[in-house]
Short mmCIF file of C-alpha atoms in Angstrom, two decimals:
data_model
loop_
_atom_site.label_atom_id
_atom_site.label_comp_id
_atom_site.label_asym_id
_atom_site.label_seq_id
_atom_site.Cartn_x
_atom_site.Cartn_y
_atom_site.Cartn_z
CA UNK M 1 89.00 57.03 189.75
CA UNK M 2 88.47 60.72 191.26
CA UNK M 3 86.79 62.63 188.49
CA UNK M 4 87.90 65.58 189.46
CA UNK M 5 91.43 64.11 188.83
CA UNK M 6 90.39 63.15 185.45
CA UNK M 7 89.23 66.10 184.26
CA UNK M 8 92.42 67.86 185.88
CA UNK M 9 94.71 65.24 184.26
CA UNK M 10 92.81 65.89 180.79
CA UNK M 11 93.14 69.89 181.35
CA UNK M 12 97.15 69.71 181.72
CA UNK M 13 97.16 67.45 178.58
CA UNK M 14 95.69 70.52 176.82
CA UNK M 15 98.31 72.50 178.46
CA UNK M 16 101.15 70.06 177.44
CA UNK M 17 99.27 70.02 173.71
CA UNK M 18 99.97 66.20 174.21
CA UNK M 19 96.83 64.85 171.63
CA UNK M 20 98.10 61.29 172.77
CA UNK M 21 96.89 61.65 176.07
CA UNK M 22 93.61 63.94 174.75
CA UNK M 23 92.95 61.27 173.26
CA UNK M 24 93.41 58.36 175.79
CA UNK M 25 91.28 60.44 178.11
CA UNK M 26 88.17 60.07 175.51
CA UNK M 27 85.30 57.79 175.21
CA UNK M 28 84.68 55.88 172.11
CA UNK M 29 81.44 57.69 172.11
CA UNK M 30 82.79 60.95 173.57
CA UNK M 31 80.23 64.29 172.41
CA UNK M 32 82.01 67.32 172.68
CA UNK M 33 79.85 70.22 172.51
CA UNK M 34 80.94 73.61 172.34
CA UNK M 35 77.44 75.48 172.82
CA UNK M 36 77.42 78.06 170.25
CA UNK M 37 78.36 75.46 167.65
CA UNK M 38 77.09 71.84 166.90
CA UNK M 39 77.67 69.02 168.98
CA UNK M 40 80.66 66.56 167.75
CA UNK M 41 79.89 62.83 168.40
CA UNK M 42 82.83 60.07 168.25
CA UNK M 43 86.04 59.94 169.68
CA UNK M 44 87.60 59.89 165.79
CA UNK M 45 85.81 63.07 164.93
CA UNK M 46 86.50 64.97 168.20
CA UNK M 47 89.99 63.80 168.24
CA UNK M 48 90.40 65.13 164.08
CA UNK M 49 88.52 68.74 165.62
CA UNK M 50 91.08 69.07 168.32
CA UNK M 51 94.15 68.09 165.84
CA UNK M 52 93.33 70.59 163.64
CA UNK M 53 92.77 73.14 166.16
CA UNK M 54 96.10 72.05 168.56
CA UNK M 55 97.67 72.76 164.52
CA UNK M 56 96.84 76.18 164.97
CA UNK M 57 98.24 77.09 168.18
CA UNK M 58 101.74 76.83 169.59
CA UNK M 59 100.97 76.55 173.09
CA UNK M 60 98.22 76.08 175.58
CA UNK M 61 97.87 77.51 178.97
CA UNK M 62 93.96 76.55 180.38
CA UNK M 63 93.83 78.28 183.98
CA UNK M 64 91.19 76.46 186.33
CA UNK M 65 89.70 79.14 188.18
CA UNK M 66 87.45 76.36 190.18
CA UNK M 67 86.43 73.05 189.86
CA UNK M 68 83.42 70.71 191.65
CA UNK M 69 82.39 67.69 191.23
CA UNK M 70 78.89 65.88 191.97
CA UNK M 71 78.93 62.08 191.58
CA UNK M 72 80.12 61.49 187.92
CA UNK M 73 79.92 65.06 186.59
CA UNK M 74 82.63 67.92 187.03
CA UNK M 75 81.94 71.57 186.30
CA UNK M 76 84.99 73.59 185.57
CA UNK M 77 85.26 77.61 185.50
CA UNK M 78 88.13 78.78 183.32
CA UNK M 79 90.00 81.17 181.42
CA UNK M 80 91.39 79.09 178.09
CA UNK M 81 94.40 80.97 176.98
CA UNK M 82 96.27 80.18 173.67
CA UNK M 83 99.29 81.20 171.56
CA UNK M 84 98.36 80.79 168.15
CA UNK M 85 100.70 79.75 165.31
CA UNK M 86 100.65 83.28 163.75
CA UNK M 87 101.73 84.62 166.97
CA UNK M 88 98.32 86.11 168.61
CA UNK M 89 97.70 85.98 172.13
CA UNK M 90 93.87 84.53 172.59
CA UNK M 91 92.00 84.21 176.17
CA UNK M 92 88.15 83.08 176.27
CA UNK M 93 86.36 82.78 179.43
CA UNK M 94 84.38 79.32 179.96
CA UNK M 95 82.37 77.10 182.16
CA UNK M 96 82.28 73.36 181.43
CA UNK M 97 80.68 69.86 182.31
CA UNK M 98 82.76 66.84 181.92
CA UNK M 99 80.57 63.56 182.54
CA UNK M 100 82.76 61.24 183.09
CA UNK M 101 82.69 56.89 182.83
CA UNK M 102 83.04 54.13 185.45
CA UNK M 103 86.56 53.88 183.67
CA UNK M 104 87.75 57.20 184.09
CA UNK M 105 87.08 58.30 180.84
CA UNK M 106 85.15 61.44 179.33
CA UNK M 107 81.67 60.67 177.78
CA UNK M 108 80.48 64.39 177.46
CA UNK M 109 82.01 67.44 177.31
CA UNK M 110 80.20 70.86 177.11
CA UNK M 111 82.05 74.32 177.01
CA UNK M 112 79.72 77.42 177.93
CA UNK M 113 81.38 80.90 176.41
CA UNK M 114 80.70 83.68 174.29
CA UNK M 115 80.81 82.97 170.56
CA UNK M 116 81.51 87.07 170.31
CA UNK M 117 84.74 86.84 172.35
CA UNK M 118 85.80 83.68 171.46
CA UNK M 119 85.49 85.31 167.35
CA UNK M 120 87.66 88.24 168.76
CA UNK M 121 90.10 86.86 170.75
CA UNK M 122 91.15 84.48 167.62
CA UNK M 123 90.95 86.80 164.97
CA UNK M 124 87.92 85.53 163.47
CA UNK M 125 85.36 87.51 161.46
CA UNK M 126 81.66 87.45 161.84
CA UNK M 127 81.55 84.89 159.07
CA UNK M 128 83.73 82.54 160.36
CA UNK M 129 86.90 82.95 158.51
CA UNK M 130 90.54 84.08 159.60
CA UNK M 131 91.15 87.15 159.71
CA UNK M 132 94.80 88.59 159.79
CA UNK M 133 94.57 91.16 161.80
CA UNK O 1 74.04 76.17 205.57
CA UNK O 2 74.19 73.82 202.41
CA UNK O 3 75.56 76.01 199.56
CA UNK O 4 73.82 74.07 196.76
CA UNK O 5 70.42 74.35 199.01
CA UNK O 6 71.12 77.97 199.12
CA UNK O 7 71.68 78.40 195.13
CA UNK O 8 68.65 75.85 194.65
CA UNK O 9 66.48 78.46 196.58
CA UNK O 10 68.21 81.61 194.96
CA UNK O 11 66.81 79.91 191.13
CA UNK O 12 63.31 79.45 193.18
CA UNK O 13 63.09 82.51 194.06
CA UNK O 14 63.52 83.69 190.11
CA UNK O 15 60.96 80.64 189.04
CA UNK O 16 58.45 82.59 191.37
CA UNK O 17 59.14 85.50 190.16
CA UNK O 18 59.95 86.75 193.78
CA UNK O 19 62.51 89.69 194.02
CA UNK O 20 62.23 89.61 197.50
CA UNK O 21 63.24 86.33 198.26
CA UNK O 22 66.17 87.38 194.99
CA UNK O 23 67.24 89.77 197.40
CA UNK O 24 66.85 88.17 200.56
CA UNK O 25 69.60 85.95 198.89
CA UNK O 26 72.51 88.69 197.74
CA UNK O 27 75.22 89.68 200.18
CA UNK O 28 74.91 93.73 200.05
CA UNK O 29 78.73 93.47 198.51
CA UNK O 30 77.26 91.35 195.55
CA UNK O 31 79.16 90.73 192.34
CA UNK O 32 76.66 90.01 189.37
CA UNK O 33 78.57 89.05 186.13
CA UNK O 34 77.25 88.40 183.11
CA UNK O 35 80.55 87.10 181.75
CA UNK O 36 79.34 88.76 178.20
CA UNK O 37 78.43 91.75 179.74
CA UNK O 38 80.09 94.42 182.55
CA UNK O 39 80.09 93.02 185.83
CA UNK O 40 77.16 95.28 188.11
CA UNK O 41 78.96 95.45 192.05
CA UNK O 42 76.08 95.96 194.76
CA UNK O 43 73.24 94.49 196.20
CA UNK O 44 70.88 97.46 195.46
CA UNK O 45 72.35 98.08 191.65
CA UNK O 46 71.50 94.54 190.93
CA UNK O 47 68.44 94.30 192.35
CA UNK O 48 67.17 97.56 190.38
CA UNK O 49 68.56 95.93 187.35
CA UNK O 50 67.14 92.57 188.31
CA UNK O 51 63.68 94.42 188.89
CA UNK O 52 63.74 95.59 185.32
CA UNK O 53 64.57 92.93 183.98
CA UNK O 54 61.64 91.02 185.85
CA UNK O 55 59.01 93.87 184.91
CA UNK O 56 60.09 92.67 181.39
CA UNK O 57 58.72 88.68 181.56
CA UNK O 58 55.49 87.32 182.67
CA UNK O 59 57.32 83.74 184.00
CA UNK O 60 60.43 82.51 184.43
CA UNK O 61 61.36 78.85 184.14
CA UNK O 62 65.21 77.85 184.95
CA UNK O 63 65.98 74.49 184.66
CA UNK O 64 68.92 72.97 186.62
CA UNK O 65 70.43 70.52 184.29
CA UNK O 66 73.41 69.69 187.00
CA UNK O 67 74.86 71.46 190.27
CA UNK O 68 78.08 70.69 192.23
CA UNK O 69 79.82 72.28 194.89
CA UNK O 70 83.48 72.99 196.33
CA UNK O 71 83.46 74.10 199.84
CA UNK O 72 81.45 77.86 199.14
CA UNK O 73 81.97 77.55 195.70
CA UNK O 74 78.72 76.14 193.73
CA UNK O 75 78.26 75.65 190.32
CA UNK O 76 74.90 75.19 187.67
CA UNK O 77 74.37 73.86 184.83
CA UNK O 78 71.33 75.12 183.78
CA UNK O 79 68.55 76.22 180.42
CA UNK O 80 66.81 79.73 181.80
CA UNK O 81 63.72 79.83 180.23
CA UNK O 82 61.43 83.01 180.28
CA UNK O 83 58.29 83.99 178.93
CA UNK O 84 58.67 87.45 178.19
CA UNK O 85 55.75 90.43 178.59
CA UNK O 86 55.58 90.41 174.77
CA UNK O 87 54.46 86.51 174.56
CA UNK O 88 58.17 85.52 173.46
CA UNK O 89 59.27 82.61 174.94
CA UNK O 90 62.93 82.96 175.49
CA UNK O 91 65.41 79.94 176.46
CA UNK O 92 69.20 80.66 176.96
CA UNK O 93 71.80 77.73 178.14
CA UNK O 94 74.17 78.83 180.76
CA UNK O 95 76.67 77.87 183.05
CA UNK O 96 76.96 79.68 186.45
CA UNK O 97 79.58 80.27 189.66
CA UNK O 98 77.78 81.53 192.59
CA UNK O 99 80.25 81.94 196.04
CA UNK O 100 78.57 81.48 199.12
CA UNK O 101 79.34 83.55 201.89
CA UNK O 102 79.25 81.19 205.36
CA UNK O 103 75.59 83.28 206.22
CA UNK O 104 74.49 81.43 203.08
CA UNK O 105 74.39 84.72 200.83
CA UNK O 106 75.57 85.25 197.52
CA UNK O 107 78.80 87.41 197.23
CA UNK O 108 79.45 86.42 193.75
CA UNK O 109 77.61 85.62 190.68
CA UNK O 110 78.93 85.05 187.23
CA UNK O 111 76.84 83.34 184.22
CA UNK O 112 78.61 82.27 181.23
CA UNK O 113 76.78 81.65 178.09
CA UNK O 114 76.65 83.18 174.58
CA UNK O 115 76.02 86.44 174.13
CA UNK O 116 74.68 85.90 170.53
CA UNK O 117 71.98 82.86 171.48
CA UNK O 118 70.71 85.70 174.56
CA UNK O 119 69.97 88.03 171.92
CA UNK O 120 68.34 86.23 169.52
CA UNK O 121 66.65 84.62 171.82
CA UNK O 122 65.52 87.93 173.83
CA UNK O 123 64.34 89.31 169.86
CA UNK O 124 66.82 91.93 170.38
CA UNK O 125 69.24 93.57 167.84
CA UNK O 126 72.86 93.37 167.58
CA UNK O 127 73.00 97.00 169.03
CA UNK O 128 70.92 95.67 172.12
CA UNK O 129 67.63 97.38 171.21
CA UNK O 130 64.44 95.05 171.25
CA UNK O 131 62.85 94.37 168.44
CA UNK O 132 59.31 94.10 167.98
CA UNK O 133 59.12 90.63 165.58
#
């Protein structure tokens, strides 16, 4: 399989919000690894991280500004946008590596942003929490 | 020329510690983004800020964890590691977009990472001043 194609497919399954197919796209030993927080390791746990976040956002619309590909591994550039359940707008920049399996499938999976704009853009305080503003 | 050979010998050029060569590299309508940071437009703004920022580290260090290219369009995956004129080592972990021009300069630039790892990492403040521990 292309893995550029992969990683495409798996991008427009965030932008359906269609967890099946999140999910199908995973390895059983998947790490996800957003860099400014801990690494997540296991398809289960990634896959209860991204339901709870898909629960907080009413629609998804990930804009690939470029994408490359060197043997297994795909880099992304994007702008993640999201409509959030209490109605906020949210847009983080991001770069991100994708390494994916003979099978097609997504062993590792690191997104490169600001922690600072990622905090503002969903309303988050400094802390951590929700903030409803 | 090979894009990825070109951005190989752009992060040479900062292991030596050779602004020269750093120019040598930029198109003189270069577009250096720090995604956290305003974007600097200008071969001879970003070498001045490049300069300082140089006069400010005995060694840099960038590791290339993976690169890929898309036609003009290459992309890093990469830990920048500096030792700073202080004795600070510094490392921050950072994603970058460099576009090629077909002379094999840069045109664009941008490096994603978070803002809050730089800074701690740097020693500085949350206002941006340094600090001296």
């Amino acid at each position: 399989m292309n893995p550029i194609c992969q990683v495409e497919g798996f991008i427009e399954a965030w932008n359906q919000s269609d967890l099946a197919a999140i999910e199908a796209a995973l390895d059983d030993a998947v790490i996800y690894h957003n860099i400014p927080m801990e690494p997540i390791a296991g398809k289960n746990p990634v896959v209860e991280v991204i339901r709870g976040f898909l629960a907080g956002t009413t629609a998804c619309n990930w804009e690939t500004h470029h994408i490359a590909a060197n043997g297994p591994i795909v880099m992304t550039e994007r702008t993640d946008q999201f409509t959030l359940a209490n109605g906020r707008e949210a847009a983080v920049r991001v770069m991100g590596t994708f390494e994916i399996a003979a099978d097609g499938r997504i062993t590792h999976w690191r997104d490169y942003f600001d922690r600072v704009e990622m905090e503002r853009e969903f309303g988050m305080d400094s802390t951590g929490g929700a903030s409803s503003t």
